[in-house]
Amino acid sequence: MDPSQLKHGIVIHGSILPEPARVLVADRIGTSLKVQCAGCKTDKLYTRILNLDQIEQLTASPEVAEYDGDASHFRFGIEAARLGIAYEYDPYFSLSIARVDPLPHQLEAVYDYFLKLPRIRFLLADDPGAGKTIMAGLLLKELKIRGLVTRTLIVAPANLTFQWQRELKDKFREEFAVMSGEVLRTQYGRNPWQEQNQVITSVSWISRVQDAKESLLQSKWDLIIVDEAHKMSAARTDKRTLPFEIGQKLSERTDRLLLMTATPHKGDPEHFRLFLSLLDSDVYANVMSLETAMREKQAPFYLRRTKEALVTFPDPETGVVKKLFTNREARTAKFELDSEEFRFYESLTRYVEQLSTEAAKSDSPHASVVCFQMAMLQRRFASSVYAVRRSLERMRDKRRKILEDPSGHRQQQIERKLPDDYDDLPDGERDAAWELAESVVMAVDTGALRRDIKNLDRLIE
């Protein structure tokens, strides 16, 4: 062979080598060449100093790739590459890797609304039972497949955080960490929000614990999902709640924000506008333009569907769809009271008015509960005499039970007012939480209880 052919990568054959070898380095030394090469079969290194005659006796061939690797590893690599671009060919790709059987309205929300937005800022306000968790999981999965989302924060009520964690793991194979006071304390000096890419937390805990709020607001997120988002709403601009302010700051730390609630509107347009300002404070700054957009159904930021509108996929044989929920029918039924019923109605009305008047004199939360209970009594009577009698009996039995152990009842009430993570709080915060609970729980008035039981006995009789 010609000495000029002796270059890196050439495979050489000859009697001076025990096996074909691939040239690594070829350096000229005077009239000779110093060649370093590696055996094609054994990878053993060889060094030879060759003169011109020895070089001419060599034969050369281009480097030939040897496919002697593990074929299963190659297959995994090709499959990974295919999955990485699968969404370009299958727009519903996440369904094939999730453990869910979605319904038509769930696919509509994710694929016809969410994913078509260049910047996802959306309020999903379907009725309870529509499967908003499944829609959120499908959105998360699709965005992750497209490489658009790495860091995800889910803000849910404290009693639903572990349910969210379980459903995302079971249905979508997504691991989320639930952030709590214990995690925050064990990682003192670090920011656990930044060390975890998929986190679930509760707005009540963030609002109450200053360290949790401050460390959270130092982090940015690719996607934030808020369940029961109406808890972040505010009544007026000059009366902004702490959850509302947290919602505003979280909104600034992400490009993709999904708010979910079944009760978005409380009948006050300004209240609703403030709530939507969490999505975009500039676009939803005017009540008139907001109402016009919703009236003309030109509000791409908002989707609400009632239970009556939700159906199954068409039957493959008949093409018939079935409603998921029965229709609700509201109508007014007239009825007349006889003399005995009317006397009972008057007695019940006096009882309701008396307790409601006494409760109205107090600003405590207990007073609101009493007023609500009194209103429900009259509604129960409108249902049937049996229904109101059972309600009165339950009220009487509950008061008798309280009278048997007043201090034990008060202790139970205090414990119910404690936060969900009370046991995880340090001693100082636990004492403060207990004192706060004690301050809002009223002492038991045994005399008033006895009078109330006597009145209830008379009504039951």
Short mmCIF file of N, CA, C and O in Angstrom, two decimals, residues 376-420:
data_model
loop_
_atom_site.label_atom_id
_atom_site.label_comp_id
_atom_site.label_asym_id
_atom_site.label_seq_id
_atom_site.Cartn_x
_atom_site.Cartn_y
_atom_site.Cartn_z
N MET A 376 -83.23 25.70 57.00
CA MET A 376 -83.39 24.34 56.50
C MET A 376 -84.58 23.63 57.14
O MET A 376 -85.23 22.79 56.50
N LEU A 377 -84.91 23.97 58.38
CA LEU A 377 -86.06 23.34 59.04
C LEU A 377 -87.35 23.59 58.27
O LEU A 377 -88.16 22.69 58.08
N GLN A 378 -87.54 24.83 57.85
CA GLN A 378 -88.77 25.15 57.12
C GLN A 378 -88.79 24.48 55.75
O GLN A 378 -89.85 24.09 55.25
N ARG A 379 -87.60 24.34 55.14
CA ARG A 379 -87.55 23.64 53.86
C ARG A 379 -87.87 22.15 54.05
O ARG A 379 -88.51 21.53 53.20
N ARG A 380 -87.45 21.60 55.17
CA ARG A 380 -87.75 20.19 55.45
C ARG A 380 -89.25 19.99 55.64
O ARG A 380 -89.82 18.99 55.22
N PHE A 381 -89.90 20.95 56.28
CA PHE A 381 -91.34 20.85 56.47
C PHE A 381 -92.07 20.92 55.12
O PHE A 381 -93.06 20.24 54.90
N ALA A 382 -91.53 21.75 54.19
CA ALA A 382 -92.13 21.83 52.87
C ALA A 382 -91.97 20.51 52.13
O ALA A 382 -92.78 20.18 51.24
N SER A 383 -90.97 19.72 52.50
CA SER A 383 -90.77 18.41 51.89
C SER A 383 -91.82 17.42 52.40
O SER A 383 -92.56 16.84 51.62
N SER A 384 -91.86 17.25 53.73
CA SER A 384 -92.88 16.37 54.32
C SER A 384 -92.84 16.53 55.84
O SER A 384 -91.84 16.95 56.41
N VAL A 385 -93.95 16.16 56.47
CA VAL A 385 -94.01 16.21 57.94
C VAL A 385 -93.02 15.22 58.53
O VAL A 385 -92.36 15.50 59.54
N TYR A 386 -92.89 14.07 57.91
CA TYR A 386 -91.94 13.06 58.40
C TYR A 386 -90.51 13.61 58.35
O TYR A 386 -89.73 13.41 59.29
N ALA A 387 -90.18 14.31 57.26
CA ALA A 387 -88.81 14.83 57.11
C ALA A 387 -88.48 15.83 58.20
O ALA A 387 -87.40 15.78 58.81
N VAL A 388 -89.40 16.76 58.50
CA VAL A 388 -89.11 17.76 59.51
C VAL A 388 -89.08 17.13 60.90
O VAL A 388 -88.31 17.53 61.78
N ARG A 389 -89.91 16.10 61.12
CA ARG A 389 -89.90 15.43 62.43
C ARG A 389 -88.55 14.75 62.66
O ARG A 389 -87.97 14.84 63.75
N ARG A 390 -88.00 14.07 61.64
CA ARG A 390 -86.70 13.41 61.79
C ARG A 390 -85.61 14.45 62.06
O ARG A 390 -84.70 14.23 62.86
N SER A 391 -85.71 15.62 61.43
CA SER A 391 -84.72 16.68 61.67
C SER A 391 -84.80 17.18 63.10
O SER A 391 -83.79 17.37 63.77
N LEU A 392 -86.02 17.37 63.58
CA LEU A 392 -86.20 17.83 64.96
C LEU A 392 -85.69 16.79 65.95
O LEU A 392 -85.07 17.14 66.97
N GLU A 393 -85.92 15.53 65.67
CA GLU A 393 -85.45 14.46 66.57
C GLU A 393 -83.91 14.42 66.60
O GLU A 393 -83.31 14.25 67.67
N ARG A 394 -83.30 14.58 65.44
CA ARG A 394 -81.82 14.58 65.41
C ARG A 394 -81.27 15.77 66.17
O ARG A 394 -80.26 15.65 66.88
N MET A 395 -81.90 16.94 66.03
CA MET A 395 -81.46 18.13 66.77
C MET A 395 -81.57 17.91 68.27
O MET A 395 -80.66 18.24 69.03
N ARG A 396 -82.70 17.34 68.70
CA ARG A 396 -82.90 17.09 70.13
C ARG A 396 -81.87 16.08 70.67
O ARG A 396 -81.27 16.31 71.72
N ASP A 397 -81.66 14.98 69.93
CA ASP A 397 -80.72 13.95 70.39
C ASP A 397 -79.29 14.50 70.47
O ASP A 397 -78.52 14.14 71.36
N LYS A 398 -78.93 15.37 69.52
CA LYS A 398 -77.59 15.96 69.54
C LYS A 398 -77.42 16.84 70.78
O LYS A 398 -76.38 16.82 71.44
N ARG A 399 -78.47 17.61 71.11
CA ARG A 399 -78.39 18.51 72.28
C ARG A 399 -78.33 17.69 73.58
O ARG A 399 -77.65 18.08 74.52
N ARG A 400 -79.05 16.58 73.62
CA ARG A 400 -78.98 15.72 74.80
C ARG A 400 -77.57 15.15 74.98
O ARG A 400 -77.06 15.06 76.11
N LYS A 401 -76.95 14.76 73.88
CA LYS A 401 -75.59 14.21 73.94
C LYS A 401 -74.60 15.27 74.43
O LYS A 401 -73.70 14.98 75.23
N ILE A 402 -74.78 16.51 73.97
CA ILE A 402 -73.90 17.59 74.43
C ILE A 402 -74.08 17.83 75.91
O ILE A 402 -73.13 18.05 76.66
N LEU A 403 -75.35 17.76 76.37
CA LEU A 403 -75.66 18.02 77.77
C LEU A 403 -75.04 16.96 78.68
O LEU A 403 -74.72 17.24 79.85
N GLU A 404 -74.89 15.75 78.17
CA GLU A 404 -74.27 14.68 78.97
C GLU A 404 -72.79 14.94 79.25
O GLU A 404 -72.29 14.57 80.31
N ASP A 405 -72.08 15.58 78.31
CA ASP A 405 -70.64 15.83 78.49
C ASP A 405 -70.28 17.15 77.82
O ASP A 405 -69.69 17.18 76.73
N PRO A 406 -70.61 18.29 78.45
CA PRO A 406 -70.35 19.60 77.83
C PRO A 406 -68.86 19.84 77.55
O PRO A 406 -68.50 20.34 76.48
N SER A 407 -67.99 19.49 78.50
CA SER A 407 -66.55 19.75 78.30
C SER A 407 -65.98 18.88 77.19
O SER A 407 -65.14 19.33 76.40
N GLY A 408 -66.44 17.63 77.10
CA GLY A 408 -65.96 16.75 76.03
C GLY A 408 -66.40 17.26 74.66
O GLY A 408 -65.63 17.18 73.69
N HIS A 409 -67.63 17.79 74.58
CA HIS A 409 -68.11 18.33 73.31
C HIS A 409 -67.28 19.54 72.89
O HIS A 409 -66.91 19.66 71.72
N ARG A 410 -66.97 20.41 73.86
CA ARG A 410 -66.18 21.61 73.52
C ARG A 410 -64.78 21.21 73.04
O ARG A 410 -64.22 21.80 72.12
N GLN A 411 -64.21 20.16 73.68
CA GLN A 411 -62.90 19.69 73.27
C GLN A 411 -62.93 19.20 71.81
O GLN A 411 -62.03 19.48 71.03
N GLN A 412 -63.99 18.49 71.46
CA GLN A 412 -64.12 18.00 70.08
C GLN A 412 -64.24 19.16 69.10
O GLN A 412 -63.63 19.13 68.02
N GLN A 413 -64.98 20.19 69.47
CA GLN A 413 -65.13 21.35 68.59
C GLN A 413 -63.81 22.06 68.37
O GLN A 413 -63.50 22.51 67.27
N ILE A 414 -63.02 22.16 69.43
CA ILE A 414 -61.71 22.81 69.32
C ILE A 414 -60.81 22.01 68.38
O ILE A 414 -60.12 22.56 67.51
N GLU A 415 -60.81 20.69 68.54
CA GLU A 415 -59.96 19.83 67.70
C GLU A 415 -60.35 19.91 66.23
O GLU A 415 -59.50 19.82 65.35
N ARG A 416 -61.63 20.11 65.96
CA ARG A 416 -62.07 20.24 64.56
C ARG A 416 -61.57 21.54 63.93
O ARG A 416 -61.42 21.62 62.71
N LYS A 417 -61.35 22.54 64.75
CA LYS A 417 -60.88 23.83 64.23
C LYS A 417 -59.38 23.85 63.99
O LYS A 417 -58.86 24.79 63.37
N LEU A 418 -58.67 22.83 64.45
CA LEU A 418 -57.21 22.81 64.28
C LEU A 418 -56.86 22.52 62.83
O LEU A 418 -57.59 21.82 62.14
N PRO A 419 -55.74 23.04 62.33
CA PRO A 419 -55.33 22.78 60.94
C PRO A 419 -55.00 21.31 60.72
O PRO A 419 -54.70 20.57 61.66
N ASP A 420 -55.04 20.89 59.45
CA ASP A 420 -54.81 19.48 59.11
C ASP A 420 -53.42 19.00 59.51
O ASP A 420 -53.23 17.84 59.86
#
